[in-house]
PDB file of C-alpha atoms in Angstrom:
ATOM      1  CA  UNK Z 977     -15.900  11.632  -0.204  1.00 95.00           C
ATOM      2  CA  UNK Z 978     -11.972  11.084  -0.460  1.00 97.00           C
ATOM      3  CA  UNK Z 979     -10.674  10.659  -4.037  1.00 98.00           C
ATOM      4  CA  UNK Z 980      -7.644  10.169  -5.062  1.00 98.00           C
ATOM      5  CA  UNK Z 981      -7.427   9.796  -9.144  1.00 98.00           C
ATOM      6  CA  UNK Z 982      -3.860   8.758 -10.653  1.00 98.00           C
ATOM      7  CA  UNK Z 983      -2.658   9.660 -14.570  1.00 98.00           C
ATOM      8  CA  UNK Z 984       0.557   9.848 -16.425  1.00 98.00           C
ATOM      9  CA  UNK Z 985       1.177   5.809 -16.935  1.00 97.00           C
ATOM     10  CA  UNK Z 986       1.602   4.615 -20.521  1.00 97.00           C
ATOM     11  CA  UNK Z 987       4.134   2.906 -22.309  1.00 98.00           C
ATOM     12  CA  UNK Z 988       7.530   4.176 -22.224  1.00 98.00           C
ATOM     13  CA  UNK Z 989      11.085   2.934 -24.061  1.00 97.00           C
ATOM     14  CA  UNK Z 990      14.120   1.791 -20.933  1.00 97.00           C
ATOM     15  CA  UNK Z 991      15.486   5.008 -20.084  1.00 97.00           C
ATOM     16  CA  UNK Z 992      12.415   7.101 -20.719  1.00 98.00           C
ATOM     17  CA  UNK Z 993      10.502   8.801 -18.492  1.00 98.00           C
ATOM     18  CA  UNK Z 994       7.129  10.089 -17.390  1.00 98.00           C
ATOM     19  CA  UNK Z 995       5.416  11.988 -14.725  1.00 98.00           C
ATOM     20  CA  UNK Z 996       2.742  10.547 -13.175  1.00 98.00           C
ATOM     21  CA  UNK Z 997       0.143  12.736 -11.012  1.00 98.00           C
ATOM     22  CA  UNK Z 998      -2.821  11.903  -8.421  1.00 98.00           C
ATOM     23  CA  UNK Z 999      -5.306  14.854  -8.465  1.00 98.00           C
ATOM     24  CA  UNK Z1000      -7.035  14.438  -4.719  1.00 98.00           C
ATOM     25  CA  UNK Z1001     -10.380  15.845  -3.512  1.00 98.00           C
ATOM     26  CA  UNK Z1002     -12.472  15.450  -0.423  1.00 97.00           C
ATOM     27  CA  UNK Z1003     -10.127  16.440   2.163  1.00 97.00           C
ATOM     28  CA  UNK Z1004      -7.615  18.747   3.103  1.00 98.00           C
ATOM     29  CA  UNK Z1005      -5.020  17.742   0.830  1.00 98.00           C
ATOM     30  CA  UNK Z1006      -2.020  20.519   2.423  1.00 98.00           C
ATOM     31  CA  UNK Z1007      -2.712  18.506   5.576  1.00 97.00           C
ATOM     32  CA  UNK Z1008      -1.691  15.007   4.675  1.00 98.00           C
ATOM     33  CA  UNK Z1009       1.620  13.217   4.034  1.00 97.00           C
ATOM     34  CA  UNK Z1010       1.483  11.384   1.447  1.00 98.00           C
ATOM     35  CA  UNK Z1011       3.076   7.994  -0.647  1.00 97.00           C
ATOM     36  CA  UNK Z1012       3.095   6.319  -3.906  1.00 98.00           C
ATOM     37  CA  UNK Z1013       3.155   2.007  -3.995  1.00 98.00           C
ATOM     38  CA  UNK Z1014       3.896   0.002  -6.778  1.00 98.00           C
ATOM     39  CA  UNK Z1015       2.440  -3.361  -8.233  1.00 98.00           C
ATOM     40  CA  UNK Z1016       3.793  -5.125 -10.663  1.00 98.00           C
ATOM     41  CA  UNK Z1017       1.590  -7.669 -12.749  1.00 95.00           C
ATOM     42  CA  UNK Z1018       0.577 -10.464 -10.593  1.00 94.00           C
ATOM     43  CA  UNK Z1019       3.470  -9.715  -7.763  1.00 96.00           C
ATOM     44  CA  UNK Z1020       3.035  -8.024  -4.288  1.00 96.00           C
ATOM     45  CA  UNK Z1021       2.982  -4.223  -2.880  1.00 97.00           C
ATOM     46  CA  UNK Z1022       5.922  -2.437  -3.257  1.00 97.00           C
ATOM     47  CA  UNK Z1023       6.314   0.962  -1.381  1.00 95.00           C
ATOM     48  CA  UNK Z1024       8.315   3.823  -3.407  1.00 97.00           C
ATOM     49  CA  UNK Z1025       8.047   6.864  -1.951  1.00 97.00           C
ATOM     50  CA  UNK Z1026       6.777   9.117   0.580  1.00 97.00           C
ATOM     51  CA  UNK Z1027       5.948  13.143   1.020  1.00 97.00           C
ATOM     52  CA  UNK Z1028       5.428  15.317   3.937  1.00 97.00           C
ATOM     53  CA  UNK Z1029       2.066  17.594   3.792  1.00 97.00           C
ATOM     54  CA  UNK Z1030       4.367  20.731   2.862  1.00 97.00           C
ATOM     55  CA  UNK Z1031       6.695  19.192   0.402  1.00 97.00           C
ATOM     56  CA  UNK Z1032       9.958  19.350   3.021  1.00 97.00           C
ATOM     57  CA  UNK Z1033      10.437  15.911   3.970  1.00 97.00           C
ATOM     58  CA  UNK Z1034      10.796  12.760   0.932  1.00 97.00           C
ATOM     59  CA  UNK Z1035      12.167   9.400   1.129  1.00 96.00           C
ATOM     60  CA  UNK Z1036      12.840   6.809  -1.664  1.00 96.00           C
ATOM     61  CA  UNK Z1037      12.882   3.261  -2.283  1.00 95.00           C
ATOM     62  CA  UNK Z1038      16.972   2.564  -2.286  1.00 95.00           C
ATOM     63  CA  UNK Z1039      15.709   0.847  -5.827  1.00 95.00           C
ATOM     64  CA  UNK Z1040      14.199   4.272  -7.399  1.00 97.00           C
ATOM     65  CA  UNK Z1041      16.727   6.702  -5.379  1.00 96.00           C
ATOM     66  CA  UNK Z1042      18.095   8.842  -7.458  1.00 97.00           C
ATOM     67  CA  UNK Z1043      15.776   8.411 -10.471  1.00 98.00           C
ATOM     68  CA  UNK Z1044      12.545   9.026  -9.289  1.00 98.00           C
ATOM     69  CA  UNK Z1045      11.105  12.402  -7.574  1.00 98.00           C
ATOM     70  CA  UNK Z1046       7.731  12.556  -5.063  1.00 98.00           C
ATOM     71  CA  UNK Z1047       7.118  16.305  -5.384  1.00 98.00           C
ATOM     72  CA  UNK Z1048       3.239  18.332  -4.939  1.00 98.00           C
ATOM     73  CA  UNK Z1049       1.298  21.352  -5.541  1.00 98.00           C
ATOM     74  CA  UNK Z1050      -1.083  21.953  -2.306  1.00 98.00           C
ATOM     75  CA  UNK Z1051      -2.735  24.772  -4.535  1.00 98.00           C
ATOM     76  CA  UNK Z1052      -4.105  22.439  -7.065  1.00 98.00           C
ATOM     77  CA  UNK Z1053      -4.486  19.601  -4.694  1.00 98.00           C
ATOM     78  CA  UNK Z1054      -1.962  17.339  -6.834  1.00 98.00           C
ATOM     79  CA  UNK Z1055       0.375  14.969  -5.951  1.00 98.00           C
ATOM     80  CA  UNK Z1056       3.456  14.027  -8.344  1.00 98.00           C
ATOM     81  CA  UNK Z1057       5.816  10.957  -9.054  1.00 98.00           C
ATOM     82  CA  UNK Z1058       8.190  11.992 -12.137  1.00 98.00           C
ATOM     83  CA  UNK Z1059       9.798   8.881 -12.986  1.00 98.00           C
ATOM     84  CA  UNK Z1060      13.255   8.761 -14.758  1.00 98.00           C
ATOM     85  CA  UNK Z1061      15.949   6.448 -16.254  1.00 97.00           C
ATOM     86  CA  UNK Z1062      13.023   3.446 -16.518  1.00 98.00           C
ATOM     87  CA  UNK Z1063      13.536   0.020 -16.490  1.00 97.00           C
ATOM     88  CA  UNK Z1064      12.072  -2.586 -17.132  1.00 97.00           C
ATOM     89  CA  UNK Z1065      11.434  -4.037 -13.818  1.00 97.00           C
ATOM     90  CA  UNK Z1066       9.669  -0.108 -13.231  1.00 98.00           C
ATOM     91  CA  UNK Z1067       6.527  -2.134 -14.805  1.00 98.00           C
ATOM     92  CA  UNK Z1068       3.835  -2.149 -12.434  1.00 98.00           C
ATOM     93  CA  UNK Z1069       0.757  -0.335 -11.453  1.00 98.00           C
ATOM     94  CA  UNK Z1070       1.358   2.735  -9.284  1.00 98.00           C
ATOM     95  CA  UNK Z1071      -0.712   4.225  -6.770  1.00 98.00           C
ATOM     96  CA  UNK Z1072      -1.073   7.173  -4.639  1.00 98.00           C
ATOM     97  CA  UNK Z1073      -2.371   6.514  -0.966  1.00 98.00           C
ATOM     98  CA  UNK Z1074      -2.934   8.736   1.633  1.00 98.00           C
ATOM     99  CA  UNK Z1075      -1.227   9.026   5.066  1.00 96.00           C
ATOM    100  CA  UNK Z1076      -2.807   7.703   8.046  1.00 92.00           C
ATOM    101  CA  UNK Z1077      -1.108   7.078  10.803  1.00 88.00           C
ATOM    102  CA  UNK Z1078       2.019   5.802   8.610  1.00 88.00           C
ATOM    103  CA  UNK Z1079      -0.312   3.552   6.661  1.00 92.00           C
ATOM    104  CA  UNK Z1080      -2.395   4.231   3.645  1.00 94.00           C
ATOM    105  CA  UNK Z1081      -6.108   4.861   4.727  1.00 95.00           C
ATOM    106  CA  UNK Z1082      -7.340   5.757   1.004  1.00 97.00           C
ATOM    107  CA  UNK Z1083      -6.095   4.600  -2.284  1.00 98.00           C
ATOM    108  CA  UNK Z1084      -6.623   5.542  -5.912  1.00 98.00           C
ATOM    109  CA  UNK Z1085      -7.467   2.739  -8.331  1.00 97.00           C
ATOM    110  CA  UNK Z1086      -3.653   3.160  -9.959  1.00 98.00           C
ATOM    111  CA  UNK Z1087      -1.815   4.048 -13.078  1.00 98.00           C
ATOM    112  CA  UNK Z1088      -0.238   1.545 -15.135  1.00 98.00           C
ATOM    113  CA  UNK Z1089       3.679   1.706 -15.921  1.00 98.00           C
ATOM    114  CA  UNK Z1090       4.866  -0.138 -19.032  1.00 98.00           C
ATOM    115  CA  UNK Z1091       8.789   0.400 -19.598  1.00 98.00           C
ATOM    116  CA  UNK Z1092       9.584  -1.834 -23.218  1.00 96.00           C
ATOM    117  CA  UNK Z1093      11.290  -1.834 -26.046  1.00 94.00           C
TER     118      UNK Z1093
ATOM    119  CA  UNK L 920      15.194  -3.466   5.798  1.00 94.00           C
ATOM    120  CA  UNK L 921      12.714  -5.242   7.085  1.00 96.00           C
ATOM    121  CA  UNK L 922      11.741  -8.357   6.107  1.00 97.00           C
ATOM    122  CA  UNK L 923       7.700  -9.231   6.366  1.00 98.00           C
ATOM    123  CA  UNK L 924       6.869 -12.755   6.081  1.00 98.00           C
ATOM    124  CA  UNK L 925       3.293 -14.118   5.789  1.00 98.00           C
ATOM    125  CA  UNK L 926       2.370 -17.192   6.299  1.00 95.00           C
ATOM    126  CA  UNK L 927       0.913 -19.434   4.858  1.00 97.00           C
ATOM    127  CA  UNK L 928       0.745 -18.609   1.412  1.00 97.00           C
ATOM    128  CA  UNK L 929      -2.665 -19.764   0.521  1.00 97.00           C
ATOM    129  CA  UNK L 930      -5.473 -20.465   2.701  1.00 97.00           C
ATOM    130  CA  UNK L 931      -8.490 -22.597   1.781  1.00 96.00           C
ATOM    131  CA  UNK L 932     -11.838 -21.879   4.176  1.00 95.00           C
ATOM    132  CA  UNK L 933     -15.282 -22.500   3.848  1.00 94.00           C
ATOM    133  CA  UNK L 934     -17.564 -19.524   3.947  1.00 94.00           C
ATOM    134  CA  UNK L 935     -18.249 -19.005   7.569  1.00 94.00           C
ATOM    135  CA  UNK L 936     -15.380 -20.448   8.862  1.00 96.00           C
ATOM    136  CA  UNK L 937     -12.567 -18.275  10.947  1.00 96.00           C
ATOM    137  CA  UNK L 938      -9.655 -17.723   9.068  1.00 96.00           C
ATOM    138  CA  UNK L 939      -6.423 -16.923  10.955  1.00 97.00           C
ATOM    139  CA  UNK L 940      -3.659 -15.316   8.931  1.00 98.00           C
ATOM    140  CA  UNK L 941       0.219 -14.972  10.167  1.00 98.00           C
ATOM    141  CA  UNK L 942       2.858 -12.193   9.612  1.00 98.00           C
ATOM    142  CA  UNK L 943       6.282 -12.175  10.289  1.00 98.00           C
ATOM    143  CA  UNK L 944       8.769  -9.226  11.015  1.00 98.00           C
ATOM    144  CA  UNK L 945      12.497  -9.918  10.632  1.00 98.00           C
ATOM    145  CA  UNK L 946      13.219  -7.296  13.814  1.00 97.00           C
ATOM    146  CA  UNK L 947      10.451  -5.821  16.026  1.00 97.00           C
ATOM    147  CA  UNK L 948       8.299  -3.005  14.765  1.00 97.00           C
ATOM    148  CA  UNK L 949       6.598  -2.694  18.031  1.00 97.00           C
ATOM    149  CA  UNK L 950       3.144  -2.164  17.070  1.00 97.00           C
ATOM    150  CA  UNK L 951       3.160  -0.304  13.558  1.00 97.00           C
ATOM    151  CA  UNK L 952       2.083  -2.826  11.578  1.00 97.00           C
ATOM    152  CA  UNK L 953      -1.436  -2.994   8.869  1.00 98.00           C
ATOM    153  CA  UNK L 954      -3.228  -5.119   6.977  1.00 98.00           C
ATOM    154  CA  UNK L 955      -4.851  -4.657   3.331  1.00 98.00           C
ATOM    155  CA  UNK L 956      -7.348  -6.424   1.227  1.00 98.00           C
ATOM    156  CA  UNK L 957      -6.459  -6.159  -2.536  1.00 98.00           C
ATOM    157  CA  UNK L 958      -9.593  -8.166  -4.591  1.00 97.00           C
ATOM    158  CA  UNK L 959      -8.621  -8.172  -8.454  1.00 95.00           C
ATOM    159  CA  UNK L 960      -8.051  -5.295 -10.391  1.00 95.00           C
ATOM    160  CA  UNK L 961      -8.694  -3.094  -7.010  1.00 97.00           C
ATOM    161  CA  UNK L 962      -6.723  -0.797  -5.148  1.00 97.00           C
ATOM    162  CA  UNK L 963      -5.618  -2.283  -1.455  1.00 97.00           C
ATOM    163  CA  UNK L 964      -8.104  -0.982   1.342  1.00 98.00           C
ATOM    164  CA  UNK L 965      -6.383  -0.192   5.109  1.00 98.00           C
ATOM    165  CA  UNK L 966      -8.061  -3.109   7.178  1.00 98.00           C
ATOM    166  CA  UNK L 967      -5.856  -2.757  10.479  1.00 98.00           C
ATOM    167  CA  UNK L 968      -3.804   0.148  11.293  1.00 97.00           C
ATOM    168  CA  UNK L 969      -1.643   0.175  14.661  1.00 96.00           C
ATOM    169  CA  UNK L 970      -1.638  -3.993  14.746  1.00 97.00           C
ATOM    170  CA  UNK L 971      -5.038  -4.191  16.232  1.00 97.00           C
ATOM    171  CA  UNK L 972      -7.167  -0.895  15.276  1.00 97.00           C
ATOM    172  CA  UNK L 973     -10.113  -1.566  13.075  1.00 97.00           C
ATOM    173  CA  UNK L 974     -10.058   1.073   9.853  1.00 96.00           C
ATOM    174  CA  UNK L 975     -13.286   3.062   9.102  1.00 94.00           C
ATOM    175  CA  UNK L 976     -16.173   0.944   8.223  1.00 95.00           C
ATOM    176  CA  UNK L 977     -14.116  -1.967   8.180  1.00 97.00           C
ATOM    177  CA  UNK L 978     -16.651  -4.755   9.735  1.00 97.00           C
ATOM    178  CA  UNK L 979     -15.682  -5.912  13.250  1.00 97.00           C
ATOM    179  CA  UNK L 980     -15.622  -9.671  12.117  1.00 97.00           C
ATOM    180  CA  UNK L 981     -11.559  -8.933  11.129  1.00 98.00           C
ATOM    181  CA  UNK L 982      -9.007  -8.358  14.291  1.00 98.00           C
ATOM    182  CA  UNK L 983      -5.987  -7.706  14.308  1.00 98.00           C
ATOM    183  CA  UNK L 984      -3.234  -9.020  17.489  1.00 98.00           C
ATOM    184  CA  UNK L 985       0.271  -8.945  17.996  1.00 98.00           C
ATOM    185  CA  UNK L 986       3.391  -6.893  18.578  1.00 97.00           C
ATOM    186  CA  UNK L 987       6.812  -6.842  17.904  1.00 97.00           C
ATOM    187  CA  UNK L 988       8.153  -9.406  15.552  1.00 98.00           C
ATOM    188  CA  UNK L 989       4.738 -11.609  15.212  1.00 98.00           C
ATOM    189  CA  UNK L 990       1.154 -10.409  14.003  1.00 98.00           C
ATOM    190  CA  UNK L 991      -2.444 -12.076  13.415  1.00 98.00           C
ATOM    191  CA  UNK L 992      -5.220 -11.089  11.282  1.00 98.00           C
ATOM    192  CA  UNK L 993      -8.403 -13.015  12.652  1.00 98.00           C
ATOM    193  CA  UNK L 994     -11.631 -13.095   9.876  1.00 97.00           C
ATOM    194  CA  UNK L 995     -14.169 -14.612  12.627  1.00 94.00           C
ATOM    195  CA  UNK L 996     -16.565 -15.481  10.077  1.00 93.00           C
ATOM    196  CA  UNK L 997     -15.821 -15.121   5.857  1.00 95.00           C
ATOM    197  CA  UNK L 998     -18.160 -14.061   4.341  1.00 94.00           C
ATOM    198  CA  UNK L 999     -18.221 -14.364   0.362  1.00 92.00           C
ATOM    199  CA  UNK L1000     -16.584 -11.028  -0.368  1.00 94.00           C
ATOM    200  CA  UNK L1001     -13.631 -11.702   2.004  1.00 96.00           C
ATOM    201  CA  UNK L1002     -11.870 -14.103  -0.407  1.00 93.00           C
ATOM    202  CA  UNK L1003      -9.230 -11.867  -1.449  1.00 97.00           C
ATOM    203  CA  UNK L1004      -5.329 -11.388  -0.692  1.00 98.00           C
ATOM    204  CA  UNK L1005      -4.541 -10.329   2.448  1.00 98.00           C
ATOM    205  CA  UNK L1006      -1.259  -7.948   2.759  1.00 98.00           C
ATOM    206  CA  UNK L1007       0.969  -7.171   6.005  1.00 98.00           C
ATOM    207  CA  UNK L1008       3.136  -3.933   5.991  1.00 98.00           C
ATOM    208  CA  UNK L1009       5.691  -2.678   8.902  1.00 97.00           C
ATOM    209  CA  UNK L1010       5.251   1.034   9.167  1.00 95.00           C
ATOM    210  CA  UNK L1011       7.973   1.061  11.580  1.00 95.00           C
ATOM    211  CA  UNK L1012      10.722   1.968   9.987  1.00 93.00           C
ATOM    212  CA  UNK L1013      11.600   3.019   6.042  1.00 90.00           C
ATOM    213  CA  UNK L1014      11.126   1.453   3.703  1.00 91.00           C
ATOM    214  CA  UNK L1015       7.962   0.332   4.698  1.00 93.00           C
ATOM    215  CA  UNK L1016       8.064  -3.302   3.689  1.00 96.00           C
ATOM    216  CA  UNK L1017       5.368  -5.657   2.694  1.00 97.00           C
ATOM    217  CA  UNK L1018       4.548  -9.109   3.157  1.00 98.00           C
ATOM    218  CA  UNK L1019       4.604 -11.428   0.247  1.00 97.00           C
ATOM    219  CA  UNK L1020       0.512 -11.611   0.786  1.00 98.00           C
ATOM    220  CA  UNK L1021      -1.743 -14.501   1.795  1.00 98.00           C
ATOM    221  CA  UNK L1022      -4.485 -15.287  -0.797  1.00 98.00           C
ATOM    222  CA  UNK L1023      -7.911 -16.636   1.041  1.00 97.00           C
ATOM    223  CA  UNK L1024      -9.801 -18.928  -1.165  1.00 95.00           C
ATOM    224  CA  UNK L1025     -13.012 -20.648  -1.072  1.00 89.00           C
ATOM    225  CA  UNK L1026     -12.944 -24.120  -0.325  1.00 87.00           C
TER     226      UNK L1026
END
């Protein structure tokens, strides 16, 4: 069974940071890009960023470029969002999805993002 | 970027009625487009991938149509755990924009 299980989220002070992580089992991680979408409270899906199956190829967000980095670890099955500079419009829920066919085929349930003062 | 536009915002349908949902691209994305469910407090699950491709065990009452700028989601006949919002996302190009969702309510 595909599982994909986010940590990391918490509350955080503007201009903190944190590193969120999605530990994945059930498949052949190594062989799947993959992308983290954000959800802040009670608004729409927001895509952030995206990570090719060996780490080589990223893309950003044009609103997180520059402060936030995808990065992963295909020996421990883990993919990584470390988040810097936050603001407060970084509040949302973040997820990790997996790549299928340039959509996201499985989801975790999310990590929540609190950035306040 | 671009711009995903669902319409209409809310729908209000009887249990086993067919619901018909619209999206919207700003500029073709030939046919890379999905849909999502999102119920409360859950994650979003892949419906449609490829405009018109069922997802794994997704039940063939939903359909997906359409290419270019102007996509359909069909639910032939809701059934009480359909009422949920429904999501449209380009996977044409980056970033890979949502719609604004359409929530389908009981009515």
């Amino acid at each position: 069974e595909v599982q994909l299980v986010e940590s990391g989220g918490g509350l955080v002070q503007p201009g903190g940071s944190l590193r969120l992580s999605c530990a994945a089992s059930g498949f052949t991680f190594s062989d799947y890009w993959m992308h983290w979408v954000r959800q802040a409270p009670g608004k729409g899906l927001v895509w952030v960023s995206r990570i090719s199956n060996d780490g080589s190829y990223t893309k950003y967000a044009d609103s997180v470029e520059g402060r936030f980095t995808i990065s992963r670890d295909n020996a421990k099955n883990t993919l990584y969002l470390q988040v810097n500079s936050l603001r407060a419009e970084d509040t949302a829920i973040y997820y990790c999805a997996r790549d299928f066919n340039s959509a996201g085929d499985y989801w975790g349930q999310g990590t929540l993002v609190t950035v306040s003062s | 970027e671009i711009v995903m536009t669902q319409s209409p915002a809310t729908l209000s349908v009887s249990p086993g009625e067919r619901a018909t949902l619209s999206c919207r691209a700003s500029q073709s994305v030939s046919s890379n487009l999905a849909w999502y469910q999102q119920k409360p407090g859950q994650a979003p699950r892949l419906l449609i991938f490829g405009a018109s491709n069922r997802a794994t065990g997704i039940p063939a009452r939903f359909s997906g149509s359409g290419s270019g700028t102007e996509f359909t989601l069909t639910i032939s006949s809701l059934q009480s755990e359909d009422f949920a919002v429904y999501y449209c996302q380009q996977c044409n190009s980056w970033p890979q924009t949502f719609g604004q969702g359409t929530k389908v309510e009981i009515k």
